[in-house]
Coordinates of C-alpha atoms and ligand atoms in Angstrom, one line a residue:
X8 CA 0.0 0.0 0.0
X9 CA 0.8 3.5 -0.8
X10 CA 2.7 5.6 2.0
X11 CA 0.9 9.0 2.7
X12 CA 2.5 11.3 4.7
X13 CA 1.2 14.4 6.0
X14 CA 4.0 17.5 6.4
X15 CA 4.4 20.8 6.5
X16 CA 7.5 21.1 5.0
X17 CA 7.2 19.0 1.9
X18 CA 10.9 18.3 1.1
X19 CA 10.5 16.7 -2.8
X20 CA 9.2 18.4 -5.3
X21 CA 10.4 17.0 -8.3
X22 CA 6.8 16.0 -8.9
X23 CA 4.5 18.0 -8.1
X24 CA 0.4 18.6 -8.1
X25 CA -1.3 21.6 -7.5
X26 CA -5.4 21.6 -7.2
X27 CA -7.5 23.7 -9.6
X28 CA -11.2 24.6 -9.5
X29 CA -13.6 25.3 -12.1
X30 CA -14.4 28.7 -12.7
X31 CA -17.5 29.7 -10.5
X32 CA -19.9 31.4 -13.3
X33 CA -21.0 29.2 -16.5
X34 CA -17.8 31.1 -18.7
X35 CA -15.4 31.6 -16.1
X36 CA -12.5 29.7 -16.3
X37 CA -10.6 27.5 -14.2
X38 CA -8.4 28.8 -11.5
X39 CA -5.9 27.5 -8.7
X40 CA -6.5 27.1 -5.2
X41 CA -4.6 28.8 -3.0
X42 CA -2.4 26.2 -0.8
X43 CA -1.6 26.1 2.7
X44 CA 2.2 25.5 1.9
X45 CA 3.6 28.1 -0.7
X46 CA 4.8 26.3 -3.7
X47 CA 8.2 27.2 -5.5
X48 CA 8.8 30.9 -7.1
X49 CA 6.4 31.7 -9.9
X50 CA 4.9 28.7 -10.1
X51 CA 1.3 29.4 -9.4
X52 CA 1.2 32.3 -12.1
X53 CA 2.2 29.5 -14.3
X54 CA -0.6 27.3 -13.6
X55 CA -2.9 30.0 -14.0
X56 CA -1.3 30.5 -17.4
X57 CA -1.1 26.8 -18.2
X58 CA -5.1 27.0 -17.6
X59 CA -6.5 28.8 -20.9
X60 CA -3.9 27.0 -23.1
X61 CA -4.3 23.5 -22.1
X62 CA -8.7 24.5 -21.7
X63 CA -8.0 23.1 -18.5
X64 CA -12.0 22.5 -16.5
X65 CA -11.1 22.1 -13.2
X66 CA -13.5 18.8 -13.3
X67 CA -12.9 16.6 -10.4
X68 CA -10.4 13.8 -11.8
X69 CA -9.0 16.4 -14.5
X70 CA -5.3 16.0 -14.7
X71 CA -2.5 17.5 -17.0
X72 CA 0.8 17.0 -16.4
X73 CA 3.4 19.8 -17.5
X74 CA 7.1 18.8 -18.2
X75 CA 9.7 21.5 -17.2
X76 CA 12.8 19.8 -18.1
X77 CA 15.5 20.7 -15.5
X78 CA 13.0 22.7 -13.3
X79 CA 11.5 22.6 -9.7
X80 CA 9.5 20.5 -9.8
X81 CA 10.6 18.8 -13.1
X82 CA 7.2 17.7 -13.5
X83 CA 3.9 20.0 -12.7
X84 CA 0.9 18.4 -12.6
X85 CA -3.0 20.3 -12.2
X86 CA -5.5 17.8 -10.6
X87 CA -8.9 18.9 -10.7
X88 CA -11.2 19.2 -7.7
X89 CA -14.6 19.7 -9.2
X90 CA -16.7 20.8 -6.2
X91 CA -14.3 19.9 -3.8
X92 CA -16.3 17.6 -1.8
X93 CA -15.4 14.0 -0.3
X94 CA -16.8 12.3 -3.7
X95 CA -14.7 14.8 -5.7
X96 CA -11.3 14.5 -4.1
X97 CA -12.1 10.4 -3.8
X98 CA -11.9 10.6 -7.5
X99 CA -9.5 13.2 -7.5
X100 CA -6.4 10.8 -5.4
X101 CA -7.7 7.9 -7.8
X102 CA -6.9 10.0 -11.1
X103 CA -4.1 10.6 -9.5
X104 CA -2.5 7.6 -8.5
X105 CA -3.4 6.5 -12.1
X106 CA -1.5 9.2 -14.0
X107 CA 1.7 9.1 -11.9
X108 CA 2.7 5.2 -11.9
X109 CA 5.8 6.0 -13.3
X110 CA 7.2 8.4 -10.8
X111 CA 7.6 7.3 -7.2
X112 CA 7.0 10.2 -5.4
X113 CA 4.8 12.8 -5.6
X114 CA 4.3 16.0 -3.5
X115 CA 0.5 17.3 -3.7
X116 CA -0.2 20.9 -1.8
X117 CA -3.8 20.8 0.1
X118 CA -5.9 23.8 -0.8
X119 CA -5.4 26.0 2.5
X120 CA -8.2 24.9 5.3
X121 CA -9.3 21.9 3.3
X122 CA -11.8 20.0 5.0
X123 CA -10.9 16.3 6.7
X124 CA -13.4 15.0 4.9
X125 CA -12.0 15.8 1.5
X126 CA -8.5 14.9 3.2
X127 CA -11.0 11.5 3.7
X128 CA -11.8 11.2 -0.2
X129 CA -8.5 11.8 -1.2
X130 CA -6.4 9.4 0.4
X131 CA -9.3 6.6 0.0
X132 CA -9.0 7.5 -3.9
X133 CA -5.1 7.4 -3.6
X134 CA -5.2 3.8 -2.2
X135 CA -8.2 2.1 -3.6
X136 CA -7.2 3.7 -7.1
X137 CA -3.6 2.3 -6.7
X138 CA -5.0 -1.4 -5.9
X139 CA -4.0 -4.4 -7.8
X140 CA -4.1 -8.0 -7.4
X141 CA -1.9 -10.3 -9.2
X142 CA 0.2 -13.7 -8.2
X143 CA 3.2 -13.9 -9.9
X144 CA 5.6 -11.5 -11.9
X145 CA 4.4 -7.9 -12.5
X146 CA 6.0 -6.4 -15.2
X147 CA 3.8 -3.8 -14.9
X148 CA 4.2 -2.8 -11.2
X149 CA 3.7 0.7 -10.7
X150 CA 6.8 3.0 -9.1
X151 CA 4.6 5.1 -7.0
X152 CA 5.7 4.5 -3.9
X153 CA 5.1 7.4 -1.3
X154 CA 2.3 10.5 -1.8
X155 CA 3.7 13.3 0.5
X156 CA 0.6 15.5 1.3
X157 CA 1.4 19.4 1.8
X158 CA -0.4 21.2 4.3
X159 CA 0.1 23.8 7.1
X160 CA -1.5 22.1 9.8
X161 CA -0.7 18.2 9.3
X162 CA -1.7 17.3 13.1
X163 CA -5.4 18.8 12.0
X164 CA -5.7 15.8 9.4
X165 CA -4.3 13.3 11.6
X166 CA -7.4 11.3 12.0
X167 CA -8.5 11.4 8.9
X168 CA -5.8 10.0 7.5
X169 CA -5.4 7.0 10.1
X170 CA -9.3 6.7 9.2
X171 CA -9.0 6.4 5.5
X172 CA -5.8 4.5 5.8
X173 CA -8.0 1.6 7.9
X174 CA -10.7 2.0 5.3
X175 CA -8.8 1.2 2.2
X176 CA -6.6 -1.1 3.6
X177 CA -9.8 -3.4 5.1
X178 CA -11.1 -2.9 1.5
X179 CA -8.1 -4.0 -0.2
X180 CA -8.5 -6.9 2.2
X181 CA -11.6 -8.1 0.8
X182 CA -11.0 -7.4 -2.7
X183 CA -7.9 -9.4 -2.2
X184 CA -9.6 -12.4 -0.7
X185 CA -12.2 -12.2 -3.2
X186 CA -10.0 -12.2 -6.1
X187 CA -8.2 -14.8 -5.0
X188 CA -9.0 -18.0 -7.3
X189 CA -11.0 -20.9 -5.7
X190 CA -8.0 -23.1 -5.9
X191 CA -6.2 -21.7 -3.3
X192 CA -9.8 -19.9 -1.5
X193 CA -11.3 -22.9 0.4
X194 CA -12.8 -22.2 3.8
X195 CA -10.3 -23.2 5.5
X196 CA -7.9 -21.5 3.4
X197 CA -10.1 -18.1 4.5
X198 CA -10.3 -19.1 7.8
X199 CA -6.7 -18.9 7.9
X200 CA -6.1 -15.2 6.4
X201 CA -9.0 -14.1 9.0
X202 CA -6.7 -15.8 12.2
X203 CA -3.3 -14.1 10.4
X204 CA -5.6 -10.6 10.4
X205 CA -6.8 -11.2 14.1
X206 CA -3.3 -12.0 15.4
X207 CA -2.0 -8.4 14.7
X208 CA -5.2 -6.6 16.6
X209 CA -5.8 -7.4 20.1
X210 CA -9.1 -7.4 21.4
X211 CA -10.9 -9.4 18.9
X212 CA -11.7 -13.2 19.5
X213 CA -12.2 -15.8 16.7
X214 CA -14.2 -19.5 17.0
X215 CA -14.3 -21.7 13.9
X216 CA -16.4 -24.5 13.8
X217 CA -15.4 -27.1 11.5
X218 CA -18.0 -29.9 10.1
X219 CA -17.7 -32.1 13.6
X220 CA -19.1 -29.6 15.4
X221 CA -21.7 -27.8 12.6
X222 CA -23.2 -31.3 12.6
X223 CA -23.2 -31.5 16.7
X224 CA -24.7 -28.3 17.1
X225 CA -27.6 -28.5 13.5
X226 CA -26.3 -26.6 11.2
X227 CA -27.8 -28.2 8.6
X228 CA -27.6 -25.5 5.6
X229 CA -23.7 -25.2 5.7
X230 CA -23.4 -28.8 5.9
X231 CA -25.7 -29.6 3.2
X232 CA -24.3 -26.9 0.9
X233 CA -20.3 -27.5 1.8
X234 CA -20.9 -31.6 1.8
X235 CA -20.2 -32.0 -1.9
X236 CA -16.4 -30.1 -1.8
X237 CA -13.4 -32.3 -0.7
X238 CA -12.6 -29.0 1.4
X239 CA -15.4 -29.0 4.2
X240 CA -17.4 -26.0 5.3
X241 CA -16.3 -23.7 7.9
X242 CA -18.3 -21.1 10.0
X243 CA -16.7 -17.9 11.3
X244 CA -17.3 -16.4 14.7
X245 CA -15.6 -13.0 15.0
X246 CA -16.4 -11.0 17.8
X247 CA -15.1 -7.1 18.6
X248 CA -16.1 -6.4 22.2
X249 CA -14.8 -3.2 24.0
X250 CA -15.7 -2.2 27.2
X251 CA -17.7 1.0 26.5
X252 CA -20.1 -0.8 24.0
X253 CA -23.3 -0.1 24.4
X254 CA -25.0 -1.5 21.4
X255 CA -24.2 -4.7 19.8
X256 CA -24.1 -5.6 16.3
X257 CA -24.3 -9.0 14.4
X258 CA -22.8 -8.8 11.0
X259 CA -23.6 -11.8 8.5
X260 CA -21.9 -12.4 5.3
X261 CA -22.3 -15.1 2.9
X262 CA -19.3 -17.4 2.0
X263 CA -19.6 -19.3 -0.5
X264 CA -16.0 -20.1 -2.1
X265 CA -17.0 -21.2 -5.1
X266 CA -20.4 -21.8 -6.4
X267 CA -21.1 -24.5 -9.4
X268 CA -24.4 -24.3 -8.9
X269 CA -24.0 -27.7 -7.7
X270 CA -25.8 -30.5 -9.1
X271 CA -28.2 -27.9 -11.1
X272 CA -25.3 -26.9 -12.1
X273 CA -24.5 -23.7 -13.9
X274 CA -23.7 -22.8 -17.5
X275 CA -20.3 -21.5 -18.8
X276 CA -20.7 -18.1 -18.8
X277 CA -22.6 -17.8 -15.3
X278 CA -19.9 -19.7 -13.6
X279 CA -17.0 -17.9 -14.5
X280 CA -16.7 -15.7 -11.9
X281 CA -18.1 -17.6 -9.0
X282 CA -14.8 -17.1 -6.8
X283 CA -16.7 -14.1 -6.3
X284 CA -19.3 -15.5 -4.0
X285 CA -17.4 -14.7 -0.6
X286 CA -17.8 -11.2 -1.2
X287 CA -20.7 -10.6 1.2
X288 CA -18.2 -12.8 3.9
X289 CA -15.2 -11.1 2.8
X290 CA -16.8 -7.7 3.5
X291 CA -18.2 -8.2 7.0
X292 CA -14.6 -9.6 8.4
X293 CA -13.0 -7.0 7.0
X294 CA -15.5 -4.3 8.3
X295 CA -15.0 -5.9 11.8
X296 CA -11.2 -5.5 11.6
X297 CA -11.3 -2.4 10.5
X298 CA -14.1 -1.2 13.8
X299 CA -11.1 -3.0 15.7
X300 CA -8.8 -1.3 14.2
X301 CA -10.0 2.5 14.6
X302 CA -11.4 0.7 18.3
X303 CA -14.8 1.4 18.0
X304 CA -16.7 1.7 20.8
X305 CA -19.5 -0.9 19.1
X306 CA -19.5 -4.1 19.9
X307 CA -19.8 -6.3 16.8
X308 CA -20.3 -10.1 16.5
X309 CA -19.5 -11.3 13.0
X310 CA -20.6 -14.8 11.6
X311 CA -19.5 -16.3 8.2
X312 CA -20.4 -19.3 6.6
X313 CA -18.0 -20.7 4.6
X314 CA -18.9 -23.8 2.0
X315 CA -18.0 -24.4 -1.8
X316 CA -21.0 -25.8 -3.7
X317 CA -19.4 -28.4 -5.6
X318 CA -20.7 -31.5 -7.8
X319 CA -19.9 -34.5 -6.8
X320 CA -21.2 -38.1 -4.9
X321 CA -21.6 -36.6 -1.7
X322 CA -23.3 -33.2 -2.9
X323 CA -27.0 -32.3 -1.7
X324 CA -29.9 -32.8 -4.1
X325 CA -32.7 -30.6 -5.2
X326 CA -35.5 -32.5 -3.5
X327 CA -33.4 -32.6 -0.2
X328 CA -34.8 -30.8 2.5
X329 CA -32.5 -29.5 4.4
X330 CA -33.0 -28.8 8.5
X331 CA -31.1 -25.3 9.9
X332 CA -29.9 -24.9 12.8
X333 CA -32.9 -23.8 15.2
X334 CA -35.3 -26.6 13.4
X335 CA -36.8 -25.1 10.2
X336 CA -36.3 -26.9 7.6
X337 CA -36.2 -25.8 3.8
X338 CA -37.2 -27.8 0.8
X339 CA -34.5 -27.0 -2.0
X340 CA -35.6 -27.8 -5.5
X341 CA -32.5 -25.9 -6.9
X342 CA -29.1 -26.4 -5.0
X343 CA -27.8 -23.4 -6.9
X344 CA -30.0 -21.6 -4.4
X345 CA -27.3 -21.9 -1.9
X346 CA -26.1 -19.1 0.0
X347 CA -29.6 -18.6 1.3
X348 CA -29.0 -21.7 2.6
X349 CA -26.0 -20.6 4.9
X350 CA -27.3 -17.6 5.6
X351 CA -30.2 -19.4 7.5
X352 CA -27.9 -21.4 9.7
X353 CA -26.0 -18.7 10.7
X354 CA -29.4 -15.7 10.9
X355 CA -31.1 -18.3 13.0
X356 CA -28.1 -18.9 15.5
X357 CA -27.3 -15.1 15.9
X358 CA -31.3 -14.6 16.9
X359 CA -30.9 -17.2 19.2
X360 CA -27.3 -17.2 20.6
X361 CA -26.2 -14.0 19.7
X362 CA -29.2 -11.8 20.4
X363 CA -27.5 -8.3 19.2
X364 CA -29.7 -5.4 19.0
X365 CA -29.3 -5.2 15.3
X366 CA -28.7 -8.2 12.7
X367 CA -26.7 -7.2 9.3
X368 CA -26.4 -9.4 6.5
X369 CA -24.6 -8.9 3.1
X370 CA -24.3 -11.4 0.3
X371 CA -23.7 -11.8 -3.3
X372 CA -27.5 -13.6 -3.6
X373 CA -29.1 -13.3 -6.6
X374 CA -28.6 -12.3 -10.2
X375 CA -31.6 -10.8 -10.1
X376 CA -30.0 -7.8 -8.4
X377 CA -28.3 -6.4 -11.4
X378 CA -31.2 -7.0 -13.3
X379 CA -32.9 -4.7 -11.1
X380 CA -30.6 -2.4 -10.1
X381 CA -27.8 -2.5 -12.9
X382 CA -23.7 -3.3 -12.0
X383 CA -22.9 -0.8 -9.5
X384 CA -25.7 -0.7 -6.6
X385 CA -26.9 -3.3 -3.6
X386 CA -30.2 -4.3 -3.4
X387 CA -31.0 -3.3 0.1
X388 CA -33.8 -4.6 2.2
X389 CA -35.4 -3.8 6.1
X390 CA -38.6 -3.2 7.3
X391 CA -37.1 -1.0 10.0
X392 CA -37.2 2.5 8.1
X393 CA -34.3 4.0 10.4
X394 CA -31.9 1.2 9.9
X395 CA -32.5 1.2 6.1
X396 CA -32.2 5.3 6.0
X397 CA -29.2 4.8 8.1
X398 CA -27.3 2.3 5.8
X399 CA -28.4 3.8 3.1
X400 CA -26.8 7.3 4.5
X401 CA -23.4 5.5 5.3
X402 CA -23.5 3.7 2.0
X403 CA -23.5 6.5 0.5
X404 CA -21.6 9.0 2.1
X405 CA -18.6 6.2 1.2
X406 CA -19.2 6.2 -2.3
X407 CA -21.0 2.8 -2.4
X408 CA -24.4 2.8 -4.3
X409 CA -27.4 0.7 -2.6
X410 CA -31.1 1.4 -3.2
X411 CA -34.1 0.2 -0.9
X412 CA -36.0 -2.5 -2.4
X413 CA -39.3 -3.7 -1.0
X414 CA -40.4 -7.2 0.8
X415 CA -43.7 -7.4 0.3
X416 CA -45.7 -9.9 2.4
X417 CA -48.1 -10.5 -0.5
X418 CA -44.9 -12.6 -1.8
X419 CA -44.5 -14.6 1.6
X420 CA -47.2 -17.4 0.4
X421 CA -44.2 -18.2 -2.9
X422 CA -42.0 -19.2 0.1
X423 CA -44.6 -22.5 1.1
X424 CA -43.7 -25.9 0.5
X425 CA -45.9 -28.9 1.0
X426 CA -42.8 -31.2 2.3
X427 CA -41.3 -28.5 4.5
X428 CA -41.6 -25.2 6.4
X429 CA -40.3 -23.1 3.5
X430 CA -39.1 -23.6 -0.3
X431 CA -36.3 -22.1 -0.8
X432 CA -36.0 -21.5 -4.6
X433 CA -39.2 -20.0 -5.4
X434 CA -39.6 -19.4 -9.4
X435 CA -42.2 -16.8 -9.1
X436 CA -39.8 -14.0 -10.3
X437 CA -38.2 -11.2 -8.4
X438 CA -36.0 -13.6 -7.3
X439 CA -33.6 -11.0 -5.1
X440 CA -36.8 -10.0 -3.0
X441 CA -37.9 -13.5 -2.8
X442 CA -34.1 -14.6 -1.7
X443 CA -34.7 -11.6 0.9
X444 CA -38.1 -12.4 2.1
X445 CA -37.0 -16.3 2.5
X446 CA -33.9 -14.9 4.7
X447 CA -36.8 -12.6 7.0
X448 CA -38.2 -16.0 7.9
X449 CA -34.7 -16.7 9.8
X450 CA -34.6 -13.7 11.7
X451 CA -37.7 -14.4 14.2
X452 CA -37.7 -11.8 17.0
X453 CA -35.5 -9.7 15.4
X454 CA -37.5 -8.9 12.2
X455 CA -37.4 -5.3 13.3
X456 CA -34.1 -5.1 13.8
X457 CA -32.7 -6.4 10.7
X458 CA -31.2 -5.5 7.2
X459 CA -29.7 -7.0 4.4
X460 CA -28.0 -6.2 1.6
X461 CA -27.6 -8.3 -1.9
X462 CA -24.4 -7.3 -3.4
X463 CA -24.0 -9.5 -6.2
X464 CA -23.6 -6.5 -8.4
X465 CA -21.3 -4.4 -7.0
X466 CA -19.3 -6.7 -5.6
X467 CA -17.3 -6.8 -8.7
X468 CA -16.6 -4.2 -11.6
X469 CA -15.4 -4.8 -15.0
X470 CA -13.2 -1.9 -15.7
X471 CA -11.1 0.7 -13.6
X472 CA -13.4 3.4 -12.6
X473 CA -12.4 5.7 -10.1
X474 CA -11.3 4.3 -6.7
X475 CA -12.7 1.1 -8.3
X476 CA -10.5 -1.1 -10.1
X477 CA -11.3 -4.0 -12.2
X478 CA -12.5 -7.3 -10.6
X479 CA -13.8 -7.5 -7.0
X480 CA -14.4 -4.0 -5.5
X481 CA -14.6 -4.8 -2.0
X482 CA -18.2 -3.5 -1.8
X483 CA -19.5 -2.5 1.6
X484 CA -16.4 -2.6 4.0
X485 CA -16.6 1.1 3.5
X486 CA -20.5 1.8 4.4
X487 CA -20.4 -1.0 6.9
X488 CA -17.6 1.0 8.9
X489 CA -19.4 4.3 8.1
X490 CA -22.3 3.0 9.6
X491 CA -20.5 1.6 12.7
X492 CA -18.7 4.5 13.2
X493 CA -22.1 6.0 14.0
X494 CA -23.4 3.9 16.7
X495 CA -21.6 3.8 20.7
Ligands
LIG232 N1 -24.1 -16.8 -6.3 C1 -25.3 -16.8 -7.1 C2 -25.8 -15.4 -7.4 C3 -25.0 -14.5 -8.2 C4 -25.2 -14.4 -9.6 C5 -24.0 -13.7 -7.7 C6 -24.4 -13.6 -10.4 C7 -23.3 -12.9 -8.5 C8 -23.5 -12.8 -9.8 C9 -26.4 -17.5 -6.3 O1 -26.0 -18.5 -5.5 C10 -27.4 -18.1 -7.3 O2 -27.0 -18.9 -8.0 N2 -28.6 -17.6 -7.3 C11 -29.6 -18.0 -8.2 C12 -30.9 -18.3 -7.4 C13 -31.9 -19.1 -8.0 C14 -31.4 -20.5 -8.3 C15 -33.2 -19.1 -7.2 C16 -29.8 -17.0 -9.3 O3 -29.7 -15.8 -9.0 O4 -30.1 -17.4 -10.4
LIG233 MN1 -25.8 -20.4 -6.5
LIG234 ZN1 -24.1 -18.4 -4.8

């Protein structure tokens, strides 16, 4: 990861950035922003000259880099800052980090009195915008090494730096463990990346229980679903549990390593990408380092249930029905209706063993969701109007996309089965509501109190875009810890 330093007396500037802002009526043009460190001689009423010859906007993202052979700095670059908000300066440090790979440092002079939540956006953009993932050589690696940030005050930006730093680096954890391919990503593989994460941050506990005790304790779903892979299912039991918690949090995320679809299995195309389907796991583990991290006064219990839905002898049928943990049982024509499957288990033992005051769950559930909603934005779901217009607040102020969907009980009666308390792969349509309502049934008492997000969608882009880069994005580690950043 990048090193960002904060200083006041910024001591290389063979490289560097100055921010400009578009002119503030319709024909005005573009103009720099004063910076709380003075840059070198004359170089200001260059930028302002460089501004009507290169038609320079000001746009947030806009760069244009200006050789001055043999010069201080030796290369001048103008980012734009659009309106100069969190979102802007998020895309801002991405642009950035994209357009000077090649050097490996670069000194970048804050506007003077810029706000710490643009200081926020910027160093998010500068180290989600930098991410890669590759095993192996990379001839391509990237020289950037260090992003010295110029500012009069640097104790004044402290915590928003150490903030954004925990942010991105918990979001580069997920997008790393979600890229990872399904060779190396079995449970217990993840398992193992979660303890190494745990070891290095006291005051966080981890259980695992491995398929001994899932099948002691009823936790039929996981078994059913993991039964068919040669590398058994795993449940995760993270809890984050400081002293001056007053409210207590159970975060769910579904785990599924690799899904085949199982024995309805699934064509070419849909498969390809199934490493994908720990992303909802992925991102509540790494959210709960991160509130352990920044030692958030929250107390957070997180569960993950970790299977691969393979083909094979031992896999689970559609016709099986399937008993959770708690005593419901499910009917499951489709075993490509999986993570639902887990998610019971593990909804069901948080209401009863658990009991937190409010019960999150993310997962990458059903292609219906970009159907709805397109590729960028999580199909959100509560019948608890504060909890969703919370979420839904943090989502956003993070620059994650999620939009409330409905669960209408009209729909519960799709959810019957004649063998079994509940079907679980209705074919009514709408399937990510229908995946959502099926999931309410699991959360008993705590209806009220519950949420959950399908992020099939934006767990994974297929281009760089912004702070995004392409393959898994890491979805929702930054409006989980938001959110929990909000609640003592
Ligand atoms: N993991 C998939 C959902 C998915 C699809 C995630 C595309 C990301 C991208 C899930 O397990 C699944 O297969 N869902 C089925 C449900 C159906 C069988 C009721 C689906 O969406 O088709
Ligand atoms: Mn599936
Ligand atoms: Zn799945």
């Amino acid at each position: 990861m990048l090193a960002i330093r904060l200083t006041a007396e910024p001591e290389r500037l063979d490289t560097l950035v100055l921010p400009v802002r578009p002119g503030v009526a319709d024909d005005a043009s573009a103009e720099p922003v004063p910076t709380g460190v003075t840059p070198p001689d004359g170089i200001v009423d260059e930028v302002a000259a460089l501004i009507p010859v290169t038609r320079f906007a000001g746009r947030a993202g806009d760069l244009h880099t200006q050789w001055r052979p043999g010069g201080t700095p030796r290369r001048l670059l103008l980012l734009g800052i659009g309106d100069a908000d969190e979102a802007a300066w998020r895309r801002g440090g991405a642009a950035l980090v994209r357009a000077v790979k090649d050097e490996t440092h670069v000194t970048l002079s804050l506007p003077e009195g810029i706000a710490s939540d643009a200081v926020r956006g910027l160093v998010e953009g500068l180290l989600l915008g930098s991410y890669r993932f590759r095993l192996g050589a990379d001839p391509d690696a990237p020289a950037l090494t260090d992003v010295d940030l110029a500012v009069a005050d640097p104790e004044a930006y402290e915590q928003a730096v150490t903030v954004a730093q925990t942010t991105a680096r918990m979001t580069r954890l997920a997008r790393d463990l979600t890229n990872m391919p399904s060779s190396v990503k079995n449970p217990q593989w993840f398992v193992e990346q979660v303890a190494e994460a745990v070891a290095d941050l006291p005051g966080l506990t981890l259980r695992v229980r491995e398929p001994e005790q899932l099948a002691a304790e009823g936790f039929g779903g996981i078994l059913a679903v993991g039964g068919g892979s040669a590398s058994g299912p795993r449940l995760i039991e993270l809890d984050w549990n400081p002293p001056q918690a007053d409210t207590h949090v159970a975060l769910v995320g579904k785990g599924i390593t690799f899904d085949t679809g199982g024995i309805s299995i699934k064509p070419v195309p849909a498969m390809k990408l199934m490493r994908k389907d720990m992303a909802g796991a992925a991102a509540v583990v790494a959210a709960t380092l991160g509130a352990a991290s920044l030692r958030l006064p929250v107390r957070v219990t997180t569960l993950a249930p970790l299977a691969e839905n393979m083909v094979s002898g031992a896999a689970f049928r559609p016709g099986d029905i399937v008993r959770h943990y708690g005593g419901m049982t499910s009917e499951t024509t489709n075993s490509d209706a999986e993570g639902r499957l887990v998610l019971a288990d593990a909804l069901a033992y948080a209401v009863r063993e658990i009991k937190p005051d409010l019960l999150i769950d993310l997962a990458t559930l059903t292609g219906a969701n970009a159907v709805a909603l397109g590729t960028r934005t999580g199909a959100l779901y509560s019948d608890n109007d504060q909890l969703a217009e919370d979420l839904l607040t943090a989502i956003r102020a993070a620059g994650e996309s999620a939009w409330r969907m409905p669960l209408p009980n009209d729909y519960v009666e799709h959810l019957g089965s004649d063998l079994a308390d509940l079907h679980s792969a209705p074919t009514q349509g709408g399937g990510s509501v229908l995946a959502a309502l099926y999931l309410r049934e699991f959360t008993g008492e705590l209806g009220e109190r519950w949420l959950h997000i399908d992020m099939s969608a934006p767990s994974w882009c297929e281009r760089d875009d912004a702070e995004l880069t392409k393959g898994a994005t890491g979805w929702g580690v930054r409006g989980l810890l938001r959110w929990l950043a909000t609640l003592d």
